Coordinates of N, CA and C and ligand atoms in Angstrom, one line a residue:
M15 N -49.1 36.0 56.4 CA -47.4 35.8 56.7 C -47.1 37.0 57.1
K16 N -46.2 36.7 58.2 CA -45.5 37.7 58.8 C -44.4 38.4 57.9
R17 N -44.3 40.0 58.0 CA -43.3 40.5 56.8 C -42.3 41.6 57.5
I18 N -41.1 41.3 57.0 CA -40.1 42.3 57.5 C -39.8 43.1 56.2
V19 N -39.6 44.5 56.3 CA -39.2 45.2 55.3 C -37.6 45.8 55.5
V20 N -36.9 46.0 54.5 CA -35.3 46.3 54.7 C -35.2 47.8 53.8
L21 N -35.1 48.8 54.2 CA -34.8 49.8 53.4 C -33.5 50.6 53.6
N22 N -33.0 50.7 52.5 CA -31.6 51.4 52.3 C -31.5 52.7 51.5
G23 N -30.9 53.4 52.3 CA -30.7 54.9 51.7 C -29.7 55.2 50.7
P24 N -29.2 56.6 50.6 CA -28.4 57.0 49.5 C -27.2 56.1 49.4
N25 N -26.2 55.9 48.2 CA -25.2 55.4 48.0 C -24.9 54.2 48.5
L26 N -25.8 53.4 49.2 CA -25.8 52.1 49.8 C -25.9 50.8 48.3
N27 N -26.6 51.5 47.5 CA -26.3 50.7 46.1 C -25.0 50.4 45.6
L28 N -24.0 51.1 46.5 CA -22.5 50.9 45.8 C -21.9 50.2 46.7
L29 N -22.5 49.6 47.8 CA -22.0 48.9 48.8 C -21.1 47.8 48.2
G30 N -19.5 47.7 48.8 CA -18.8 46.4 48.1 C -17.8 47.2 47.0
K31 N -18.0 48.4 46.5 CA -17.2 49.0 45.8 C -16.9 50.5 46.2
R32 N -17.7 50.9 47.6 CA -17.7 52.1 47.8 C -17.0 52.2 49.1
E33 N -16.0 53.2 49.4 CA -15.1 53.3 50.4 C -14.7 51.7 51.2
V34 N -14.3 50.7 50.8 CA -14.5 49.5 51.1 C -13.6 49.4 52.5
S35 N -12.7 50.2 52.5 CA -12.0 50.3 54.0 C -13.0 50.3 55.3
I36 N -14.1 51.1 54.8 CA -15.0 51.5 56.0 C -16.2 50.4 55.9
Y37 N -16.5 50.5 54.6 CA -18.1 49.5 54.6 C -17.7 48.1 54.1
G38 N -16.6 47.7 53.7 CA -16.2 46.2 53.3 C -16.3 46.0 51.9
T39 N -16.2 44.7 51.6 CA -16.5 44.5 50.2 C -17.6 43.6 49.6
D40 N -18.4 43.3 50.8 CA -19.8 42.6 50.4 C -20.7 43.6 50.0
S41 N -21.7 43.0 48.9 CA -22.7 44.1 48.6 C -24.2 43.8 49.2
L42 N -25.2 44.7 48.7 CA -26.1 44.4 49.4 C -27.0 43.2 49.0
K43 N -26.7 42.6 47.9 CA -27.3 41.3 47.4 C -26.9 40.3 48.4
E44 N -25.4 40.2 48.7 CA -24.8 39.4 49.7 C -25.9 39.3 51.2
M45 N -26.1 40.7 51.7 CA -26.9 40.6 52.7 C -28.2 40.2 52.5
E46 N -28.7 40.6 51.4 CA -30.2 40.2 51.1 C -30.5 38.7 50.9
N47 N -29.2 38.1 50.5 CA -29.2 36.5 50.5 C -29.2 35.9 51.9
S48 N -28.3 36.8 52.6 CA -28.3 35.9 54.4 C -29.8 36.4 54.9
L49 N -30.4 37.4 54.8 CA -31.8 37.9 55.4 C -32.9 36.9 54.8
K50 N -32.8 36.4 53.5 CA -33.7 35.5 52.9 C -33.6 34.1 53.5
Q51 N -32.5 33.7 54.0 CA -32.2 32.5 54.8 C -32.8 32.6 56.0
L52 N -32.5 33.7 56.5 CA -33.0 33.9 58.0 C -34.5 34.0 58.1
A53 N -35.0 34.5 57.2 CA -36.7 34.8 57.1 C -37.3 33.3 57.0
H54 N -36.6 32.6 56.2 CA -37.1 31.1 56.0 C -37.2 30.4 57.2
T55 N -36.1 30.7 57.9 CA -36.1 29.8 59.2 C -37.1 30.7 60.4
K56 N -37.5 31.8 60.0 CA -38.7 32.3 61.0 C -40.0 32.3 60.5
N57 N -40.1 31.7 59.4 CA -41.3 31.6 58.7 C -42.0 32.8 58.5
C58 N -41.1 34.1 57.8 CA -41.7 34.9 57.4 C -40.9 35.5 56.0
T59 N -41.5 36.4 55.3 CA -41.2 37.0 54.3 C -40.5 38.4 54.4
V60 N -39.3 38.4 53.6 CA -38.5 39.7 53.8 C -38.6 40.5 52.2
D61 N -38.7 41.8 52.3 CA -38.9 42.7 51.4 C -37.5 43.8 51.2
F62 N -37.2 43.9 50.0 CA -35.8 45.0 50.1 C -36.1 46.1 48.9
F63 N -35.7 47.3 49.5 CA -35.8 48.6 48.7 C -34.6 49.5 49.1
Q64 N -34.1 49.7 48.0 CA -33.0 51.2 48.2 C -33.1 52.2 47.2
S65 N -32.9 53.3 47.7 CA -33.3 54.6 46.9 C -32.2 55.5 47.4
N66 N -31.8 56.4 46.3 CA -31.1 57.3 46.6 C -31.8 58.7 46.8
H67 N -33.4 58.5 47.0 CA -33.9 59.8 46.9 C -35.1 59.6 48.3
E68 N -35.0 60.8 48.9 CA -35.6 60.8 50.1 C -37.2 60.6 50.1
G69 N -37.9 60.9 49.1 CA -39.3 60.9 49.3 C -39.6 59.3 48.6
D70 N -38.7 58.7 48.1 CA -39.0 57.1 47.8 C -38.9 56.4 49.3
I71 N -38.1 56.9 50.1 CA -38.0 56.3 51.5 C -39.2 56.6 52.4
I72 N -39.7 57.6 52.0 CA -40.6 57.9 52.7 C -41.9 57.5 52.3
D73 N -42.2 57.2 51.0 CA -43.3 56.7 50.2 C -43.2 55.0 50.8
W74 N -42.2 54.3 50.9 CA -42.0 53.0 51.2 C -42.3 52.8 52.8
L75 N -41.8 53.9 53.4 CA -42.2 53.8 55.1 C -43.5 53.7 55.2
H76 N -44.4 54.4 54.3 CA -45.7 54.5 54.5 C -46.3 53.4 54.2
Q77 N -46.0 52.7 53.1 CA -46.5 51.4 52.6 C -46.0 50.4 53.7
C78 N -45.4 50.6 54.9 CA -45.1 49.7 55.6 C -46.3 49.5 56.8
S79 N -47.1 50.4 56.9 CA -48.1 50.5 57.9 C -49.2 49.6 57.5
T80 N -48.8 48.1 57.4 CA -49.7 47.1 57.3 C -49.7 46.0 58.3
E81 N -50.7 45.2 58.4 CA -50.7 44.3 59.7 C -50.0 43.2 59.7
E82 N -49.3 43.0 58.3 CA -48.6 41.8 58.3 C -47.2 42.1 58.7
T83 N -46.7 43.6 58.4 CA -45.4 44.1 58.7 C -44.9 44.1 60.2
I84 N -44.2 43.3 60.7 CA -43.9 43.1 61.9 C -42.6 44.3 62.3
G85 N -41.9 44.4 61.2 CA -40.8 45.3 61.4 C -40.3 46.0 60.3
V86 N -39.6 47.1 60.4 CA -38.7 47.8 59.4 C -37.3 47.9 59.7
I87 N -36.1 47.3 59.0 CA -35.0 47.8 59.3 C -34.7 48.9 58.3
L88 N -34.0 50.0 58.8 CA -33.8 51.3 58.2 C -32.5 51.8 58.1
N89 N -31.8 51.5 56.9 CA -30.7 52.5 56.9 C -30.5 53.5 56.0
P90 N -30.7 54.7 56.6 CA -31.0 55.7 55.9 C -29.8 56.5 55.4
G91 N -28.6 56.0 55.3 CA -27.5 56.6 54.9 C -27.2 57.8 55.5
A92 N -26.7 59.0 54.7 CA -26.5 60.2 55.3 C -27.8 61.1 55.5
F93 N -28.8 60.4 55.1 CA -30.1 60.9 55.7 C -30.6 61.1 57.1
T94 N -29.7 60.2 57.6 CA -29.9 59.9 59.2 C -29.3 61.0 59.9
H95 N -28.6 62.0 59.4 CA -28.2 62.9 60.4 C -28.9 64.4 60.2
Y96 N -29.8 64.2 59.3 CA -30.4 65.6 58.9 C -32.0 65.3 58.4
S97 N -32.6 64.2 58.2 CA -33.8 64.3 57.4 C -35.1 64.0 58.4
Y98 N -35.5 65.3 58.7 CA -36.7 65.5 59.9 C -37.8 64.5 59.2
A99 N -38.0 64.7 57.8 CA -38.9 64.1 57.0 C -39.1 62.9 57.1
I100 N -38.0 62.1 57.0 CA -37.7 60.6 57.4 C -37.9 60.2 58.8
R101 N -37.7 61.2 59.6 CA -37.8 60.9 61.1 C -39.6 61.1 61.4
D102 N -40.1 62.0 60.7 CA -41.5 62.0 61.0 C -42.3 61.0 60.2
A103 N -41.9 60.3 59.3 CA -42.7 59.1 58.7 C -42.3 57.9 59.4
V104 N -41.0 57.9 59.8 CA -40.9 56.7 61.0 C -41.7 56.6 62.2
A105 N -41.9 58.1 62.6 CA -43.0 58.2 63.8 C -44.0 57.9 63.5
A106 N -44.6 58.2 62.0 CA -46.3 58.2 61.6 C -46.3 56.6 61.6
I107 N -45.7 55.9 61.3 CA -46.4 54.3 61.1 C -46.2 53.5 62.0
Q108 N -46.9 52.3 61.8 CA -47.3 51.4 63.1 C -45.9 50.4 63.4
P109 N -45.6 49.7 62.6 CA -44.5 48.7 62.6 C -43.3 49.4 63.4
P110 N -42.8 48.7 64.4 CA -41.4 49.0 65.0 C -40.2 49.1 63.8
V111 N -39.5 50.4 64.2 CA -38.2 50.4 63.2 C -37.1 50.4 63.7
V112 N -36.2 49.6 63.3 CA -34.6 49.6 63.7 C -33.5 50.2 63.1
E113 N -33.1 51.4 63.5 CA -31.7 52.0 62.5 C -30.7 51.0 62.6
V114 N -30.1 51.0 61.5 CA -28.9 50.1 61.2 C -28.0 51.1 60.5
H115 N -26.5 50.9 61.1 CA -25.5 51.6 60.3 C -24.3 50.5 60.1
I116 N -23.8 50.6 59.0 CA -22.9 49.5 58.8 C -21.3 49.8 59.7
S117 N -21.2 51.0 59.5 CA -19.9 51.4 60.3 C -20.3 52.0 61.5
N118 N -19.5 52.2 62.5 CA -19.6 52.7 63.7 C -19.4 54.3 63.6
V119 N -20.8 54.9 63.3 CA -20.9 56.4 63.1 C -20.1 57.1 64.0
H120 N -20.3 56.4 65.4 CA -19.6 57.3 66.5 C -18.2 57.6 66.8
A121 N -17.5 56.6 65.8 CA -16.0 56.5 65.9 C -15.7 57.5 64.6
R122 N -16.6 58.0 63.7 CA -16.2 58.9 62.5 C -16.3 60.2 62.7
E123 N -16.8 61.0 61.7 CA -16.7 62.5 61.8 C -17.9 63.1 62.6
S124 N -17.8 64.0 63.4 CA -18.5 64.4 64.1 C -20.2 64.8 63.8
F125 N -20.3 64.9 62.4 CA -21.6 65.2 62.0 C -22.5 63.6 61.8
R126 N -21.7 62.7 61.9 CA -22.2 61.4 62.0 C -22.6 61.0 63.3
H127 N -22.2 61.7 64.4 CA -22.7 61.3 65.9 C -24.0 61.5 65.7
Q128 N -24.5 62.4 65.5 CA -26.0 62.5 65.8 C -26.8 61.8 64.6
S129 N -28.2 61.0 65.1 CA -28.7 60.6 64.3 C -30.5 61.1 64.5
V130 N -31.0 62.0 63.7 CA -32.3 62.7 64.1 C -33.4 61.8 64.1
I131 N -33.3 60.5 63.6 CA -34.0 59.3 63.6 C -34.1 58.4 64.4
A132 N -33.0 58.1 65.1 CA -33.0 57.2 66.2 C -33.9 57.4 67.4
P133 N -34.3 58.5 67.8 CA -35.1 58.9 69.0 C -36.6 58.4 68.6
V134 N -36.9 58.2 67.5 CA -38.4 57.5 67.3 C -38.2 56.2 66.5
C135 N -37.0 55.4 66.7 CA -36.8 54.2 66.4 C -36.9 53.2 67.7
K136 N -37.1 51.9 67.3 CA -37.1 50.9 68.4 C -35.6 50.9 69.2
G137 N -34.7 50.9 68.2 CA -33.5 50.6 68.5 C -32.4 51.2 67.4
Q138 N -31.2 51.0 67.7 CA -30.2 51.3 66.6 C -29.0 50.0 67.1
I139 N -28.5 49.8 65.6 CA -27.4 48.9 65.7 C -26.2 49.6 64.8
V140 N -25.0 49.8 65.2 CA -24.1 50.1 64.5 C -22.8 49.7 64.8
G141 N -22.1 49.5 63.5 CA -20.8 49.1 63.8 C -20.4 47.6 63.7
F142 N -21.3 46.8 63.1 CA -21.0 45.3 62.9 C -21.1 45.0 61.5
G143 N -20.9 46.0 60.5 CA -20.9 45.6 59.3 C -22.4 45.2 58.6
L144 N -22.2 44.3 57.6 CA -23.6 43.8 57.4 C -24.2 42.7 58.2
K145 N -23.6 42.3 59.2 CA -24.2 41.4 60.1 C -25.5 42.1 61.0
G146 N -25.1 43.5 61.1 CA -25.9 44.4 61.6 C -27.5 44.3 61.4
Y147 N -27.7 44.0 60.1 CA -29.0 43.6 59.3 C -29.6 42.5 59.9
E148 N -28.7 41.6 60.2 CA -29.2 40.2 60.6 C -29.6 40.6 62.0
L149 N -28.8 41.0 63.0 CA -29.1 41.4 64.5 C -30.4 42.1 64.4
A150 N -30.7 43.2 63.4 CA -31.8 43.9 63.4 C -33.0 43.1 63.2
F151 N -32.8 42.2 62.3 CA -34.0 41.1 62.0 C -34.3 40.5 63.1
L152 N -33.3 39.8 63.8 CA -33.5 39.0 65.2 C -34.1 39.7 66.1
S153 N -33.7 41.1 66.2 CA -34.6 41.8 67.2 C -36.0 41.8 67.2
F154 N -36.7 41.5 65.9 CA -38.3 41.6 65.8 C -38.8 40.2 66.3
F155 N -37.8 39.1 66.9 CA -38.4 38.0 67.3 C -37.9 37.9 68.7
L156 N -37.8 38.8 69.4 CA -37.0 38.7 71.1 C -38.0 38.4 71.8
Ligands
DQA215 C1 -24.0 54.8 57.0 C2 -23.6 55.8 58.0 C3 -23.8 57.3 57.3 O1 -22.7 58.1 58.0 C4 -23.3 57.3 56.0 O2 -23.6 58.7 55.4 C5 -24.0 56.3 55.0 C6 -23.6 54.6 55.7 C7 -23.6 53.3 57.6 O3 -24.2 52.6 57.2 O4 -22.7 53.2 58.4 O5 -24.1 56.5 53.9 O6 -25.3 54.9 57.3

């Protein structure tokens, strides 16, 4: 069975309560439920992980190098802007990784304009709220 993995980084566990004017009022659970429905229509499984710790994200990326994993959706949170270790892990694994940001990082503080991870990703989706995860999911079926 085909599998897609969704990895969320630091502070995203607070989605729905955190800076709601930027990130909205929906929680990760709501996004997970929509992706589970989408996965059902595509006859594949979807697994979700969230951690506030860089090493956990790297370990999970390594575990994505399996034959059945056809794609990884990654929102590295603030690690996006400076984690060469996560970048190297993305570059090291087999499946394509799509980077997602809920907010439009390019319309925010200048330190958010750069992603050190995007150059080793298949693509990047920013600014569409939690719908961005669905768009990333569908990108693996184009
Ligand atoms: C974010 C954007 C990052 O700059 C920020 O640090 C986050 C969330 C987003 O989804 O918009 O934690 O990745």
